[in-house]
Each structure stands twice: as C-alpha cells, then as structure tokens.
CSV table of C-alpha atoms in Angstrom, one decimal:
chain,number,residue,atom,x,y,z
Y,1,MET,CA,-16.7,10.7,-15.1
Y,2,PRO,CA,-13.6,8.9,-17.8
Y,3,GLY,CA,-12.1,6.1,-15.0
Y,4,ARG,CA,-11.9,5.8,-11.6
Y,5,ILE,CA,-11.9,9.3,-9.8
Y,6,THR,CA,-12.7,9.7,-5.9
Y,7,LEU,CA,-15.1,12.0,-5.6
Y,8,LYS,CA,-15.5,14.6,-2.6
Y,9,GLN,CA,-18.8,16.4,-0.8
Y,10,TYR,CA,-18.6,20.2,-1.4
Y,11,GLU,CA,-20.7,23.3,-0.2
Y,12,ILE,CA,-21.0,26.1,-1.6
Y,13,VAL,CA,-23.1,29.1,-1.3
Y,14,GLY,CA,-22.8,32.0,-3.4
Y,15,ARG,CA,-25.6,34.7,-4.7
Y,16,ARG,CA,-26.0,37.5,-7.4
Y,17,VAL,CA,-23.7,40.3,-7.3
Y,18,PRO,CA,-25.8,43.1,-5.5
Y,19,THR,CA,-27.4,46.0,-8.0
Y,20,GLU,CA,-28.5,49.0,-6.7
Y,21,THR,CA,-32.3,47.6,-6.8
Y,22,ASP,CA,-31.5,45.0,-4.7
Y,23,PRO,CA,-29.3,45.3,-2.6
Y,24,ARG,CA,-28.9,41.9,0.2
Y,25,PRO,CA,-29.8,40.0,-2.6
Y,26,LYS,CA,-30.7,35.8,-1.1
Y,27,ILE,CA,-28.0,33.6,-0.3
Y,28,TYR,CA,-28.3,30.3,-1.4
Y,29,LYS,CA,-26.6,26.9,-0.5
Y,30,SER,CA,-25.7,23.7,-2.7
Y,31,THR,CA,-24.1,21.1,-1.4
Y,32,LEU,CA,-22.4,18.9,-5.1
Y,33,PHE,CA,-20.1,16.0,-5.4
Y,34,ALA,CA,-17.9,16.8,-7.3
Y,35,ALA,CA,-14.0,15.4,-8.7
Y,36,ASN,CA,-12.8,18.9,-7.4
Y,37,HIS,CA,-13.7,21.8,-6.9
Y,38,VAL,CA,-14.0,23.7,-10.1
Y,39,ILE,CA,-15.9,21.2,-11.5
Y,40,ALA,CA,-18.3,21.4,-8.1
Y,41,LYS,CA,-18.6,25.2,-8.8
Y,42,GLN,CA,-19.3,24.6,-12.7
Y,43,ARG,CA,-22.7,21.8,-11.2
Y,44,PHE,CA,-23.7,24.5,-8.7
Y,45,TRP,CA,-23.7,27.4,-11.7
Y,46,ARG,CA,-25.1,25.0,-13.5
Y,47,LEU,CA,-27.7,24.6,-10.9
Y,48,MET,CA,-28.7,28.3,-10.2
Y,49,ARG,CA,-28.9,28.9,-13.6
Y,50,MET,CA,-31.5,25.9,-14.3
Y,51,GLN,CA,-33.8,26.8,-10.5
Y,52,ASN,CA,-32.8,30.3,-9.6
Y,53,ARG,CA,-32.4,31.7,-13.6
Y,54,ILE,CA,-28.7,33.3,-11.9
Y,55,LYS,CA,-25.8,32.9,-14.3
Y,56,LYS,CA,-22.1,33.1,-13.5
Y,57,SER,CA,-22.3,36.4,-15.3
Y,58,VAL,CA,-24.0,37.7,-13.0
Y,59,GLY,CA,-23.3,36.4,-9.4
Y,60,GLN,CA,-20.4,35.0,-6.8
Y,61,ILE,CA,-18.8,31.8,-4.6
Y,62,LEU,CA,-18.9,33.0,-1.9
Y,63,ASN,CA,-17.8,30.2,0.0
Y,64,VAL,CA,-16.7,26.7,-1.7
Y,65,GLU,CA,-15.9,23.9,1.5
Y,66,GLN,CA,-14.8,20.7,1.2
Y,67,ILE,CA,-16.8,18.4,3.6
Y,68,TYR,CA,-15.5,15.4,4.8
Y,69,GLU,CA,-16.6,11.6,6.5
Y,70,LYS,CA,-16.7,12.3,10.7
Y,71,ASN,CA,-16.8,8.3,10.5
Y,72,THR,CA,-15.3,6.7,8.5
Y,73,THR,CA,-14.6,2.9,10.1
Y,74,THR,CA,-18.4,1.3,10.0
Y,75,ILE,CA,-20.1,1.1,7.5
Y,76,LYS,CA,-23.7,2.4,6.9
Y,77,ASN,CA,-26.3,2.3,4.4
Y,78,TYR,CA,-26.9,4.7,2.3
Y,79,GLY,CA,-30.4,5.9,0.0
Y,80,ILE,CA,-29.3,7.9,-2.4
Y,81,LEU,CA,-32.3,10.1,-4.4
Y,82,VAL,CA,-31.4,10.5,-8.0
Y,83,ARG,CA,-32.3,12.4,-11.1
Y,84,PHE,CA,-31.2,12.6,-14.4
Y,85,ASN,CA,-31.5,12.8,-18.2
Y,86,SER,CA,-32.9,9.0,-19.8
Y,87,LYS,CA,-33.1,9.0,-23.6
Y,88,THR,CA,-36.8,8.8,-23.6
Y,89,GLY,CA,-36.6,11.7,-20.4
Y,90,VAL,CA,-36.8,12.7,-16.6
Y,91,MET,CA,-36.6,10.2,-14.6
Y,92,ASN,CA,-36.6,10.5,-10.0
Y,93,PHE,CA,-35.8,7.2,-8.4
Y,94,ASN,CA,-34.0,5.6,-4.8
Y,95,LYS,CA,-31.4,4.1,-4.7
Y,96,GLU,CA,-29.7,1.6,-1.8
Y,97,PHE,CA,-25.1,1.7,-1.5
Y,98,ARG,CA,-23.5,-0.2,1.7
Y,99,ASP,CA,-20.2,2.0,2.1
Y,100,VAL,CA,-18.6,3.3,5.1
Y,101,THR,CA,-18.3,7.7,3.5
Y,102,LEU,CA,-21.5,8.7,1.5
Y,103,CYS,CA,-18.7,9.7,-0.9
Y,104,GLY,CA,-18.1,6.3,-1.9
Y,105,ALA,CA,-21.6,5.4,-2.8
Y,106,VAL,CA,-22.2,7.8,-4.2
Y,107,GLN,CA,-19.5,6.9,-6.5
Y,108,GLN,CA,-21.2,3.6,-6.6
Y,109,MET,CA,-24.3,5.1,-7.9
Y,110,TYR,CA,-21.8,7.2,-10.6
Y,111,ALA,CA,-20.1,3.6,-11.8
Y,112,ASP,CA,-24.5,2.1,-11.0
Y,113,MET,CA,-26.1,4.4,-13.8
Y,114,ALA,CA,-23.7,4.6,-16.3
Y,115,ALA,CA,-24.0,0.3,-15.8
Y,116,ARG,CA,-27.7,-0.1,-16.3
Y,117,HIS,CA,-29.4,2.8,-17.4
Y,118,ARG,CA,-26.1,4.3,-20.0
Y,119,ALA,CA,-26.2,7.2,-17.9
Y,120,ARG,CA,-23.4,10.0,-18.2
Y,121,PHE,CA,-21.8,12.5,-14.5
Y,122,PHE,CA,-23.1,15.0,-16.1
Y,123,ASP,CA,-27.2,13.6,-16.5
Y,124,ILE,CA,-27.3,12.7,-13.3
Y,125,GLU,CA,-27.7,15.0,-9.9
Y,126,VAL,CA,-27.9,13.8,-6.7
Y,127,ILE,CA,-31.1,15.4,-4.9
Y,128,GLY,CA,-30.8,14.0,-1.7
Y,129,THR,CA,-29.1,11.9,0.5
Y,130,THR,CA,-29.9,9.8,3.7
Y,131,VAL,CA,-27.7,7.5,6.4
Y,132,LEU,CA,-30.2,4.7,6.5
Y,133,PRO,CA,-32.1,2.1,8.8
Y,134,PRO,CA,-31.4,-1.5,8.6
Y,135,SER,CA,-35.4,-1.7,9.2
Y,136,ALA,CA,-35.2,0.8,6.5
Y,137,CYS,CA,-33.7,-0.9,3.8
Y,138,GLN,CA,-35.7,-1.8,1.0
Y,139,ARG,CA,-33.6,-3.3,-2.2
Y,140,PRO,CA,-32.8,-7.5,-2.1
Y,141,HIS,CA,-29.0,-7.3,-2.0
Y,142,ILE,CA,-28.7,-4.3,0.9
Y,143,LYS,CA,-31.0,-6.7,3.2
Y,144,GLN,CA,-29.2,-10.1,3.5
Y,145,PHE,CA,-25.8,-8.6,4.6
Y,146,LEU,CA,-28.1,-7.3,8.1
Y,147,LYS,CA,-28.0,-10.9,9.0
Y,148,HIS,CA,-25.8,-11.2,11.5
Y,149,LYS,CA,-24.5,-14.3,10.8
Y,150,VAL,CA,-23.1,-13.0,8.1
Y,151,ARG,CA,-20.6,-15.4,6.1
Y,152,PHE,CA,-18.4,-15.4,3.0
Y,153,PRO,CA,-16.3,-18.7,3.3
Y,154,ILE,CA,-13.5,-19.4,0.7
Y,155,LEU,CA,-14.8,-21.3,-2.9
Y,156,HIS,CA,-12.1,-21.4,-4.3
Y,157,ASN,CA,-9.4,-23.0,-1.7
Y,158,VAL,CA,-5.2,-23.9,-3.1
Y,159,LYS,CA,-3.4,-26.7,-1.0
Y,160,LYS,CA,0.0,-26.5,-0.2
Y,161,ASN,CA,1.9,-29.0,-0.7
Y,162,SER,CA,5.3,-28.7,1.8
Y,163,ARG,CA,8.8,-27.0,0.3
Y,164,LYS,CA,10.0,-31.4,0.3
Y,165,TYR,CA,6.8,-32.5,-2.1
Y,166,LYS,CA,7.2,-29.2,-3.7
Y,167,THR,CA,9.5,-29.0,-8.0
Y,168,LYS,CA,10.3,-25.9,-9.9
Y,169,PHE,CA,8.2,-26.6,-12.7
Y,170,VAL,CA,4.6,-28.9,-13.2
Y,171,ALA,CA,3.1,-30.6,-16.4
Y,172,ASN,CA,-0.6,-29.9,-14.5
Y,173,ARG,CA,-2.5,-27.4,-13.2
Y,174,PRO,CA,-3.1,-27.3,-9.4
Y,175,CYS,CA,-6.7,-29.0,-7.9
Y,176,THR,CA,-8.7,-26.5,-6.4
Y,177,VAL,CA,-10.6,-28.2,-3.6
C-alpha cells in the first residue's frame, strides 16, 4: 500500500448468483481492512476465488458496510493472526500491537511487515484479530508498557534563558542537560 493511507475495516457479504440448479446459494461474509470500499471488494473477490472457487463474474455482493470502533479513547492490546507470501513460501504467525483502534493496529502490522519481511500489501492477509488482556501478552515490547508506573522522562531538555539575557544571534549551540 503506497504512502501513509489510513485503513478502514469493512464487512462484505456476497454469494454466487442464483441459478435454476441452485436458487438459494450459500452466503459468505468477510471482514477486511482496506483504504476504501473498492479495494475491500477487490480483496473480497480474491478470497472468494481462493477459498470458495467463486469468481466475480458468477458472484454478487449483497452488502458492503464500514465498521467503526466504539471506544477510541483507551489503549488496547491487539493480537493479529497474519498469513503472508514470503520469498520462500507461505507463512502464518501472530503479532501483537498496542493502539487505540483495531485499524491503527492493523496499519502498524502492515508497516512492520513491510519493514521486517519486505512483504507487500497485497501479499498479506489478516486471518483474525483479538483484543488481548494484559496477562495474555507475550512480546517484550508490549509487556514493558503493561506496568502501572510507566514513566517517559524528558531526555533532551533545553534550558531557556530569560528575555533580558537573550540575544538575536548566538555563535554557539544551546547547551542541553
């Protein structure tokens, strides 16, 4: 996915077009992450082709709905089950992220996969997502923020001089403590 486009969560419902032999075909529902509804539909048909052998030419979409997060004020731990095509083959694994929304955590996952594994956006599939309780977190970069007294000290503190000692042009750089 080029650039820094925000992902949205979509729920797409589709089926095979009804025929005389099958007047009531099976209905499939999928939850996908994409930048817009066009890309979400494209990914839906890719999944339908791979898993259920239904192409877009013989299928129809019944509903496309964007899912919004209910609570975006508290930070949560997310576990994301990922499947992606690497240079050596298909790999499945779990990743953990902290974010206020599920879409933000999935966006972090796509950036992390691109950085660590050189995986492209269309080579990655999100199989499942869960909200993890603090006891279920396993990764050390997530566990370090689960303590009650987490502090973020200011490491680069520039002291300000009072206005009467301030000059317009200074020959040296400011001293940091």
